[in-house]
Short mmCIF file of C-alpha atoms in Angstrom, two decimals:
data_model
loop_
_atom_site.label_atom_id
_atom_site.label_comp_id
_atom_site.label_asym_id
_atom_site.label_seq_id
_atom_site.Cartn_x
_atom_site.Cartn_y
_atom_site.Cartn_z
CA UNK A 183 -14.42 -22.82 15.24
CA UNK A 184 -17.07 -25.15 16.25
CA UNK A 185 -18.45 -26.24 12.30
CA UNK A 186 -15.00 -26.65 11.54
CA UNK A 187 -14.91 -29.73 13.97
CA UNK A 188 -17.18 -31.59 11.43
CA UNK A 189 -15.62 -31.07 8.23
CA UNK A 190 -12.21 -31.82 9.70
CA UNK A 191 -12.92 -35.25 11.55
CA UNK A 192 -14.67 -36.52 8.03
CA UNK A 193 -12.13 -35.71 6.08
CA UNK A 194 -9.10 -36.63 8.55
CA UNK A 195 -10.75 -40.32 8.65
CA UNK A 196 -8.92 -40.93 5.21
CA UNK A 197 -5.52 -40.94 7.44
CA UNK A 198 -3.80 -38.20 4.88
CA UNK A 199 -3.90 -35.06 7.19
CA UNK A 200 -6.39 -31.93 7.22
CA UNK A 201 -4.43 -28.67 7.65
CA UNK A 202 -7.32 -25.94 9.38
CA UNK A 203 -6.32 -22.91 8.60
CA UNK A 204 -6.27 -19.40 10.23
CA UNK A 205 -5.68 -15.67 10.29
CA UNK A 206 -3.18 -15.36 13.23
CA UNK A 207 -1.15 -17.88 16.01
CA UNK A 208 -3.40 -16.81 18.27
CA UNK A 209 -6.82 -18.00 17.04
CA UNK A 210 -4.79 -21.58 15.71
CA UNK A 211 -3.61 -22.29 18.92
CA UNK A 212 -7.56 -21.45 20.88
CA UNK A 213 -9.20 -22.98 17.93
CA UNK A 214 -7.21 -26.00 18.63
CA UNK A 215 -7.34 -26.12 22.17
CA UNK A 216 -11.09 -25.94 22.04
CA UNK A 217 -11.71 -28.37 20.01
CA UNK A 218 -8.94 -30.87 20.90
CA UNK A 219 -11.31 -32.69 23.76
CA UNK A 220 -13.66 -33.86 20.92
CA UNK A 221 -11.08 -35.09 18.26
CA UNK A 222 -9.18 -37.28 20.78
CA UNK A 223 -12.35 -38.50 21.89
CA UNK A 224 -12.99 -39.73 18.63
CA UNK A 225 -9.34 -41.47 18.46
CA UNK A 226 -7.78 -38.75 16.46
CA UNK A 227 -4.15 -36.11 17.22
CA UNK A 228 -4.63 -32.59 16.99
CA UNK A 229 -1.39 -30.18 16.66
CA UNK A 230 -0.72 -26.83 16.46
CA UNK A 231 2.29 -25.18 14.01
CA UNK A 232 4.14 -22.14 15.41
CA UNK A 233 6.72 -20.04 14.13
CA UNK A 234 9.65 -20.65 16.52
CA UNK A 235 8.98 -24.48 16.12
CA UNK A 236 11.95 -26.53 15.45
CA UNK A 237 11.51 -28.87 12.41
CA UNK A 238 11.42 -32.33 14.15
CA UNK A 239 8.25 -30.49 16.07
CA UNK A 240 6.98 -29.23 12.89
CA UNK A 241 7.21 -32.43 11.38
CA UNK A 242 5.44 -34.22 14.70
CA UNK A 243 2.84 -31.38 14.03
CA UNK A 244 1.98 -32.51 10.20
CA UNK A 245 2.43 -36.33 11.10
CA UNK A 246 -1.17 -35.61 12.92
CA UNK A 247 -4.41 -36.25 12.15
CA UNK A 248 -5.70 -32.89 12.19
CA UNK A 249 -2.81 -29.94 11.93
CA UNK A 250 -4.13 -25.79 12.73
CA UNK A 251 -2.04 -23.43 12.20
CA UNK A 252 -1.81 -19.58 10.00
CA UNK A 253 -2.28 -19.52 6.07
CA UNK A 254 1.18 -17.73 6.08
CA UNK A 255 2.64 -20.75 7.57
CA UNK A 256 1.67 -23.63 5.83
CA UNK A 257 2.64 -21.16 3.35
CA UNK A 258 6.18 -20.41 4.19
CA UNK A 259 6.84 -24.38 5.18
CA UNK A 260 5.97 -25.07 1.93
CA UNK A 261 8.55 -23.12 0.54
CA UNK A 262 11.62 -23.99 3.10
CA UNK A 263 10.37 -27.79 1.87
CA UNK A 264 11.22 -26.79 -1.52
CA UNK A 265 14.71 -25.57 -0.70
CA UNK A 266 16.10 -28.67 1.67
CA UNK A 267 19.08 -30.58 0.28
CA UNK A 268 17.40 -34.00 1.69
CA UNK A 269 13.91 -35.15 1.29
CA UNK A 270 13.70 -36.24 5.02
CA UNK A 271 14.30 -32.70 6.07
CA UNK A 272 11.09 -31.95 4.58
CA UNK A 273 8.43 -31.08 7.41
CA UNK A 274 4.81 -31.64 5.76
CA UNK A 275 3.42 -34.72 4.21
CA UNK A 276 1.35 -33.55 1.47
CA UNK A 277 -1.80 -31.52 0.47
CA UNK A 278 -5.19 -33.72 0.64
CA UNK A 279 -7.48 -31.54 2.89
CA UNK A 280 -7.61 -27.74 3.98
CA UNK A 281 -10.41 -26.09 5.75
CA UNK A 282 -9.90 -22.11 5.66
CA UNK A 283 -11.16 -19.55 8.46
CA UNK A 284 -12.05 -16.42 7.16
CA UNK A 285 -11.95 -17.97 3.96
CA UNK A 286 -12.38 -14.79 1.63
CA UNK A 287 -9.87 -12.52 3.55
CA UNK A 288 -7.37 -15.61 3.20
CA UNK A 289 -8.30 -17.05 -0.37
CA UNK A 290 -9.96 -13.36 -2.18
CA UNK A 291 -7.72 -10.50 -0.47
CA UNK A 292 -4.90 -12.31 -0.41
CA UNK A 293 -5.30 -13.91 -3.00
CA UNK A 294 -2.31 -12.70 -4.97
CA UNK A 295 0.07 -11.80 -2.02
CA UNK A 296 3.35 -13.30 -2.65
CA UNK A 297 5.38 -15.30 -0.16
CA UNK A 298 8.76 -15.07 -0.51
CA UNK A 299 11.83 -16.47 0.99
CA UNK A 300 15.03 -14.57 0.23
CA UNK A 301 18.44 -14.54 0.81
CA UNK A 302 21.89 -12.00 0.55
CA UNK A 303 22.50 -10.57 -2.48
CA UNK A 304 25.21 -8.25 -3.63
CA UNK A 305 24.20 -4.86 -4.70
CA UNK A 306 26.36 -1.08 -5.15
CA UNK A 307 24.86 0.98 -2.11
CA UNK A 308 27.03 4.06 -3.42
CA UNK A 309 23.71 4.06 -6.70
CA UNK A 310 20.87 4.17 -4.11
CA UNK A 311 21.10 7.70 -3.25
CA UNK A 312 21.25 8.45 -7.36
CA UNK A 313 18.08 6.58 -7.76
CA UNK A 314 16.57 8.60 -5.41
CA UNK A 315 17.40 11.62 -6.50
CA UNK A 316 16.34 10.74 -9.70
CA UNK A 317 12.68 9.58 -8.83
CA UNK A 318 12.40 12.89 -7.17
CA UNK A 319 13.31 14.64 -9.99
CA UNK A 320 11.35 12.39 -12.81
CA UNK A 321 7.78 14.48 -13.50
CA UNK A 322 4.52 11.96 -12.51
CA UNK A 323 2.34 11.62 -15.81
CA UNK A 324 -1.04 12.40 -14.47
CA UNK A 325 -2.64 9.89 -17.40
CA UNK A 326 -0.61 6.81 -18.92
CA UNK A 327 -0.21 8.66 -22.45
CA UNK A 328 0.20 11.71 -21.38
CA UNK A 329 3.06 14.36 -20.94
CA UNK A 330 5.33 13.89 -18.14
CA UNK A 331 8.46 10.84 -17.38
CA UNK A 332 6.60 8.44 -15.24
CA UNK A 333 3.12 7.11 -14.49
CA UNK A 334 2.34 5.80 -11.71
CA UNK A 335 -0.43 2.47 -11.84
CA UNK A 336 -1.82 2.57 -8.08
CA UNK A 337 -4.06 -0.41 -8.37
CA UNK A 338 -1.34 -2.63 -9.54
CA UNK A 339 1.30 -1.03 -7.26
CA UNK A 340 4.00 -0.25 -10.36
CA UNK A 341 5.72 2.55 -11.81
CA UNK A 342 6.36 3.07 -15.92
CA UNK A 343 8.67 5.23 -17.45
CA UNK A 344 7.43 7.00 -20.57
CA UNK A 345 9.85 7.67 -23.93
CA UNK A 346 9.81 10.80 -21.86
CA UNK A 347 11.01 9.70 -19.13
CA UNK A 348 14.25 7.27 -20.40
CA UNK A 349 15.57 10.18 -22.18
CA UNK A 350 15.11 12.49 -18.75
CA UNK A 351 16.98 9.72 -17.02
CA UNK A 352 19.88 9.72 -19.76
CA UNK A 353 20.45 13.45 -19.97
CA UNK A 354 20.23 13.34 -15.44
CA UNK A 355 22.87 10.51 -15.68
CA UNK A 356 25.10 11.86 -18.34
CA UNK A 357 25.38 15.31 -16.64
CA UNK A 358 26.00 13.64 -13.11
CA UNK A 359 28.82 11.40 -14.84
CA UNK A 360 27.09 8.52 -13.98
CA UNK A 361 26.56 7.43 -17.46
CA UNK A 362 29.88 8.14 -20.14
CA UNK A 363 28.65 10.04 -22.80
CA UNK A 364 26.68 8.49 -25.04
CA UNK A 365 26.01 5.30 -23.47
CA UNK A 366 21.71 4.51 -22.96
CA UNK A 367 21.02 3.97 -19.79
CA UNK A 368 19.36 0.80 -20.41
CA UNK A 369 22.16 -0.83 -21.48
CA UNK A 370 23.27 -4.09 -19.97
CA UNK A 371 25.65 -2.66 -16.91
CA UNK A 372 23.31 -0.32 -16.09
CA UNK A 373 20.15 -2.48 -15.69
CA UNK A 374 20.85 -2.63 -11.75
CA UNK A 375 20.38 0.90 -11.72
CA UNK A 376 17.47 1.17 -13.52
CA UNK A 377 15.97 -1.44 -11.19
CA UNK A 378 16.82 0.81 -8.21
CA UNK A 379 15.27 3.71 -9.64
CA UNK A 380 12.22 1.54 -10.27
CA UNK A 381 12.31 0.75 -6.06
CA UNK A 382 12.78 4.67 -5.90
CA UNK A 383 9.63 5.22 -7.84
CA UNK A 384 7.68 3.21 -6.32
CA UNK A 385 8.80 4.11 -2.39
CA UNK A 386 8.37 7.90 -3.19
CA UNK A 387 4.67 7.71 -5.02
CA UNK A 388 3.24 3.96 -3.24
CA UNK A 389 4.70 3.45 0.13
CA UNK A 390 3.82 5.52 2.70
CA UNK A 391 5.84 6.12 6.03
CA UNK A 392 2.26 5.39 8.87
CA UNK A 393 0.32 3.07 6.41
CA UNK A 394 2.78 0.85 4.68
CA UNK A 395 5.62 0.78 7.40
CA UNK A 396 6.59 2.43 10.39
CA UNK A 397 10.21 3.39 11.47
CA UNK A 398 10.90 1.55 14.49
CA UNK A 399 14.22 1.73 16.75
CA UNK A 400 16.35 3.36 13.06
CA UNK A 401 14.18 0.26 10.76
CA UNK A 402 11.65 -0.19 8.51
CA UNK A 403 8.81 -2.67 9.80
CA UNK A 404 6.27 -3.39 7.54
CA UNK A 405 2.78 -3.44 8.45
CA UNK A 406 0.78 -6.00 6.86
CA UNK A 407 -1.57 -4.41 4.80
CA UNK A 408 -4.75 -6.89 5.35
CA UNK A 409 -4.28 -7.40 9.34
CA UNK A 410 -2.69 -3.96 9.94
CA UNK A 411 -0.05 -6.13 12.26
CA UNK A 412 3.67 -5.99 12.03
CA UNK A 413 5.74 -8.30 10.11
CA UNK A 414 8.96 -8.25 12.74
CA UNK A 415 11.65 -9.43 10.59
CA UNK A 416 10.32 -9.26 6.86
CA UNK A 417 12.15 -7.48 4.37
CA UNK A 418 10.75 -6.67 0.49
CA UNK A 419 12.41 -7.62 -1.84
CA UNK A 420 14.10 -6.49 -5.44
CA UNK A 421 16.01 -3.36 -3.65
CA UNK A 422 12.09 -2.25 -2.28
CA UNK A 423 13.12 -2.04 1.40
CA UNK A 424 16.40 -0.62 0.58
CA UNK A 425 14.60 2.51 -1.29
CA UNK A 426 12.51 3.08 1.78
CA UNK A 427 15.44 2.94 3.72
CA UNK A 428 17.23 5.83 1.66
CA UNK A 429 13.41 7.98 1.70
CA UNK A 430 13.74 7.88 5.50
CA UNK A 431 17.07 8.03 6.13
CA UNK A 432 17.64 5.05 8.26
CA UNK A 433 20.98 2.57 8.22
CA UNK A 434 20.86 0.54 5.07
CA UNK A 435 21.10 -3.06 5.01
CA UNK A 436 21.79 -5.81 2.71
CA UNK A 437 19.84 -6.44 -0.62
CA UNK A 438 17.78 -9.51 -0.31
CA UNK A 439 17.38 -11.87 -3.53
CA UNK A 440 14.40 -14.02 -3.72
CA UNK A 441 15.12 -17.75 -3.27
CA UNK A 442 11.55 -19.40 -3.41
CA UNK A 443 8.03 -17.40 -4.07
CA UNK A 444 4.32 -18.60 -4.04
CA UNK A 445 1.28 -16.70 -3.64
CA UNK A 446 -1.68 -17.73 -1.54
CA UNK A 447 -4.15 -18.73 -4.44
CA UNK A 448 -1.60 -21.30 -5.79
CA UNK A 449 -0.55 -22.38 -2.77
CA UNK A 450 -4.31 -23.59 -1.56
CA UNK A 451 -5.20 -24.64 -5.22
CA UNK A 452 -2.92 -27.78 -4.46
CA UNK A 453 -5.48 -29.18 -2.29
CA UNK A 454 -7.73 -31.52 -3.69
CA UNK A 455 -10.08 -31.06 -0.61
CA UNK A 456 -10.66 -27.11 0.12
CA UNK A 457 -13.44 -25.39 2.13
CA UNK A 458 -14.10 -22.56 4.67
CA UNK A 459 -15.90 -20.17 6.66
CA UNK A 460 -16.54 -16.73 6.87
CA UNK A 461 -19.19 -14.23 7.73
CA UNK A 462 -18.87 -12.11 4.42
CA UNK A 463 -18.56 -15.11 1.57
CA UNK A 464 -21.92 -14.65 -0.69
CA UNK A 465 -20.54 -10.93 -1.99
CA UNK A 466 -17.50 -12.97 -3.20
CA UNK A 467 -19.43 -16.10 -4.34
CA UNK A 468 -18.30 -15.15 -7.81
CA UNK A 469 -14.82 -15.02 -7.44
CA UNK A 470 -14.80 -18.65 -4.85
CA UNK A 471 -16.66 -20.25 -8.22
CA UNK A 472 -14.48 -18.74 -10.81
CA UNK A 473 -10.83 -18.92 -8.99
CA UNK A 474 -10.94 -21.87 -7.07
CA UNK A 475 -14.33 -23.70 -8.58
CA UNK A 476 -15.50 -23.45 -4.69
CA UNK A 477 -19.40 -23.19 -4.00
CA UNK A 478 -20.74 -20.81 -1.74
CA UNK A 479 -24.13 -22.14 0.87
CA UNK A 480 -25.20 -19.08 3.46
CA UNK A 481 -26.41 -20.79 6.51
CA UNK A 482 -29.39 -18.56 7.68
CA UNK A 483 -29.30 -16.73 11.48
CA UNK A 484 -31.13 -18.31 13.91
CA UNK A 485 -33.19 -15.88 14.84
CA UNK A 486 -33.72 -12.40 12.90
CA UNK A 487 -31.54 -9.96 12.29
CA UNK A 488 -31.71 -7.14 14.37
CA UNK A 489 -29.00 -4.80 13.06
CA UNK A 490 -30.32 -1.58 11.31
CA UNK A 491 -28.20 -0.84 8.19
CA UNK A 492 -28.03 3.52 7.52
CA UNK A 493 -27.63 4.80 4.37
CA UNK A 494 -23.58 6.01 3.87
CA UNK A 495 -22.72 9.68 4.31
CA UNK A 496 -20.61 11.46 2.10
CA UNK A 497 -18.70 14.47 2.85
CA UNK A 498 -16.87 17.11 0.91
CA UNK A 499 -14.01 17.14 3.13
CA UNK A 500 -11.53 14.72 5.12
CA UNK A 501 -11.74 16.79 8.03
CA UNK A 502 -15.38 17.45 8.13
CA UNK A 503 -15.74 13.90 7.86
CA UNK A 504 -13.84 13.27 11.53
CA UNK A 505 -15.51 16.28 12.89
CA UNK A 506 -18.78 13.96 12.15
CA UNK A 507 -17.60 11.30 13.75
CA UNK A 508 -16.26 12.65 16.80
CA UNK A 509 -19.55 14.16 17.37
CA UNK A 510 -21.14 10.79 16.92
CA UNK A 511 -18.98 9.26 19.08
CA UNK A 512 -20.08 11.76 21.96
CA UNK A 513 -23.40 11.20 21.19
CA UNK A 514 -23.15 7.24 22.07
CA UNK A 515 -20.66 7.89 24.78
CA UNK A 516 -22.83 10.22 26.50
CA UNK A 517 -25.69 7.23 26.53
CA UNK A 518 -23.15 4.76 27.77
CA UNK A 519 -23.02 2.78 25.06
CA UNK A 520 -19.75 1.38 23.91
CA UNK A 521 -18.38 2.58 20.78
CA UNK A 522 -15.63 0.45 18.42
CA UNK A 523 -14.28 3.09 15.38
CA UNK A 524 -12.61 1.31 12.21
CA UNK A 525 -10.12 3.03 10.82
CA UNK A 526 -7.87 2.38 7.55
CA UNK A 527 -4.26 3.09 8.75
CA UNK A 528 -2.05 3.81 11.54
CA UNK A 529 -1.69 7.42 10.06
CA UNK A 530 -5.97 7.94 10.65
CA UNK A 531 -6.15 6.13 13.44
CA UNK A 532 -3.56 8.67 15.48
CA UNK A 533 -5.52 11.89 13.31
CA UNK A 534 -8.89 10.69 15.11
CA UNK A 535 -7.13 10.09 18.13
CA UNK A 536 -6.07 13.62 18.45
CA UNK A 537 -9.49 14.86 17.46
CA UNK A 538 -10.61 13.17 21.07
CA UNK A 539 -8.13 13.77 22.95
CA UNK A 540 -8.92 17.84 22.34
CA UNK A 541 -12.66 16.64 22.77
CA UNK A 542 -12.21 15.32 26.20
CA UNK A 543 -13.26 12.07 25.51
CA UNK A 544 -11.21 8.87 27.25
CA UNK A 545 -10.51 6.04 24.49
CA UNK A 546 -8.28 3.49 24.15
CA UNK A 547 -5.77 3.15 20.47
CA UNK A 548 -4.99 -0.13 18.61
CA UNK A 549 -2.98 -0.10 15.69
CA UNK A 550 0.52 -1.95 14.74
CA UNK A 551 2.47 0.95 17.06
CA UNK A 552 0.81 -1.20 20.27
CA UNK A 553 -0.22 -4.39 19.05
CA UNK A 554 1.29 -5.74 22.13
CA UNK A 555 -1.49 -4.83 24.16
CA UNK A 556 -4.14 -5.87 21.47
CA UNK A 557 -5.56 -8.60 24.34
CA UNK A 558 -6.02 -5.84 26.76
CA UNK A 559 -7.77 -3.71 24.53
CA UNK A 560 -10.27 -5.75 22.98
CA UNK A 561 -10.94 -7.36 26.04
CA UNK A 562 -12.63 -4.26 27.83
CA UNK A 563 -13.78 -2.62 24.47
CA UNK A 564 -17.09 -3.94 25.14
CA UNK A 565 -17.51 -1.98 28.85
CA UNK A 566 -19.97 0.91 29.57
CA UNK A 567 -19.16 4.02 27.94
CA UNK A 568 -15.39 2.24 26.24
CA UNK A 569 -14.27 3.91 23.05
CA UNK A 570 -12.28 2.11 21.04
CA UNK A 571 -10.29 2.79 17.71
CA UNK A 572 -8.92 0.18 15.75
CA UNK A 573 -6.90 -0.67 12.42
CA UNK A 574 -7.99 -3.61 10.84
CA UNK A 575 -5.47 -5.54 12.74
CA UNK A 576 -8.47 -6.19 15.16
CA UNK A 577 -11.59 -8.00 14.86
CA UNK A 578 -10.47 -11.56 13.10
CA UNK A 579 -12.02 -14.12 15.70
CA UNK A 580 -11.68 -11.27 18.55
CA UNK A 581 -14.83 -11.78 20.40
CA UNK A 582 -15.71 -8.52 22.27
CA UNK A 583 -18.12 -8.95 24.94
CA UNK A 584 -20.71 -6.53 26.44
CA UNK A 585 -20.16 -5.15 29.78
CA UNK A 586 -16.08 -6.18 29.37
CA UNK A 587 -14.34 -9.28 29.83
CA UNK A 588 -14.86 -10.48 33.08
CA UNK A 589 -12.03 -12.53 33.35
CA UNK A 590 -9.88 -9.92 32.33
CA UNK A 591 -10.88 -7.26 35.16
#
């Protein structure tokens, strides 16, 4: 927060804007408010862009010298730019400078995350439950060239129908008198199905109910899969959220049709000016040089590192593995010591949870099901004896103190 003051006054000198970007509201609005008193010391404006901001405020907020705010934001006000009917509606001025807070989680991991503004489409709600049934029925291909109708590509999150597989969908269709006899299923009229038994595939064998999304109040929410926070409001898109919403049974509403997309890396290559900061940049110096032609300078502690690293564990089991952990945890807990548990999803973080609970041992929970009391949490995670378990959606520029946040008590 403090560096960042430096890079940003140099560069906002020029008089064409420096956009500081960051991982959540919260951190752009404290990052701003801290170091505010120095910039208008130094004769420059520092704002702040928020979601609920009203355009003429957005606009007041780019027109400074020095604008902080979330990657996802500059993001998506790029893209509402690109779809006004008058220039002067437009709300930023341009792309000279950005300076990027946890720079790799922004610029590497989410790299290739699209943004995406839609709007209502028309789609036949009466062929959603066929494409379900269908990708229940279809037989997974455990290799790409082997037997089976579909294989499923994890890494890059898509489904592919084998030979196999088109003809198992024609002879389904046919016999359910979806198709008239004889007629491919790939034929022109029929492509909307086949793109809602693609969203079927994929929502049966890549999206899971816990990790993905949760079902919240009869409606999918999706949790963001690189803060583990929940993205109120956000729908995906090409007939996606619709296929979850058949898989859990919940109301179904209208198909959303992309209007404008972007994804992060071409979003920030448009700056002629990038930089950032991050803890955890040299073991992706490769991929800042080769993406983004970005250099990568470690800045050496000032005093010597005192953390021990251990040697990983591996066990044969998922459950033996917890078992381990729990007992770990009582071990620090019983010397007082505070104790902060990482876990990967919602779904593990309520599994080890449980495994407490039935071990006696008080702890507090913070995943996207009570993100609302994130503050709280963090806050006192740091007190004698706390144990704390956490999604990912913690941590980002979350300082936890020792002994508890004193201010907070």
């Amino acid at each position: 927060t403090l560096v960042a003051i430096l890079g940003a006054y140099a560069l906002a000198l020029l008089g064409r804007g420096v956009h500081v970007v960051t991982v959540n509201p919260y951190l752009a609005q404290r990052d701003a408010d801290t170091v505010r008193p120095v910039h208008e010391f130094l004769g420059l404006t520092v704002r702040v862009i928020q979601e609920d901001q009203t355009p003429e405020e957005k606009r007041d907020a780019y027109a400074a010298d020095i604008t902080y705010g979330t990657h996802s934001e500059f993001g998506f006000d790029f893209l509402r730019d690109n779809l006004v009917a008058e220039w002067s509606d437009k709300v930023q001025r341009g792309h000279f400078a950005a300076i990027v807070d946890e720079v790799d989680s922004v610029l590497i991991d989410e790299a290739r995350t699209p943004l995406i503004i839609s709007g209502m489409g028309q789609a036949d709600e009466a062929l959603l439950p066929v494409a379900r049934r269908l990708a229940l029925l279809l037989e997974r291909q455990r290799t790409s060239d082997g037997p089976g109708d579909v294989f499923v590509d994890e890494k890059e999150k898509r489904c592919v129908l084998s030979e196999q597989g088109f003809q198992s969908v024609e002879t389904y269709l046919h016999g359910w008198g979806v198709l008239h006899a004889d007629a491919p299923a790939y034929q022109h009229q029929h492509l909307v199905l086949m793109g809602m038994l693609d969203a079927a595939l994929k929502a049966v064998y890549l999206y899971e109910r816990d990790v993905d999304y949760l079902v919240h109040n009869d409606e999918i929410v999706i949790v963001d899969a690189f803060t583990g926070r929940l993205q109120e409001g956000r729908r995906w898109s090409e007939g996606l959220h619709q296929a979850i919403e058949v898989k859990e049974g919940v109301p179904i509403q209208g198909e959303s049709v992309t209007l404008s997309s972007i994804t992060y890396q071409n979003y920030f290559r448009m700056y002629p000016h990038l930089a950032g900061m991050t803890g955890t940049a040299m073991t992706e110096a490769r991929e800042f040089f080769e993406i983004y032609q970005l250099e990568s300078v470690a800045i050496p502690t000032h005093r010597p590192v005192a953390r021990h690293d251990h040697v990983d564990l591996v066990y044969a089991t998922e459950q033996a593995k917890l078992q381990a952990v729990v007992a770990d945890i009582q071990t620090e807990h019983a010397k007082g010591r505070p104790v902060l548990v990482g876990t990967t999803s919602v779904e593990q973080s309520e599994a080890l949870s449980t495994l407490l609970k039935s071990a006696q041992l008080p702890h507090e929970v913070l995943n996207a099901k009570n993100h609302a009391r994130e503050a709280g949490i963090i806050a006192q995670a740091g007190r004698r004896g706390a144990i704390t378990i956490a999604t990912n959606m913690a941590g980002r520029g979350t300082d936890i103190l020792l002994g508890g946040n004193v201010a907070v008590l």
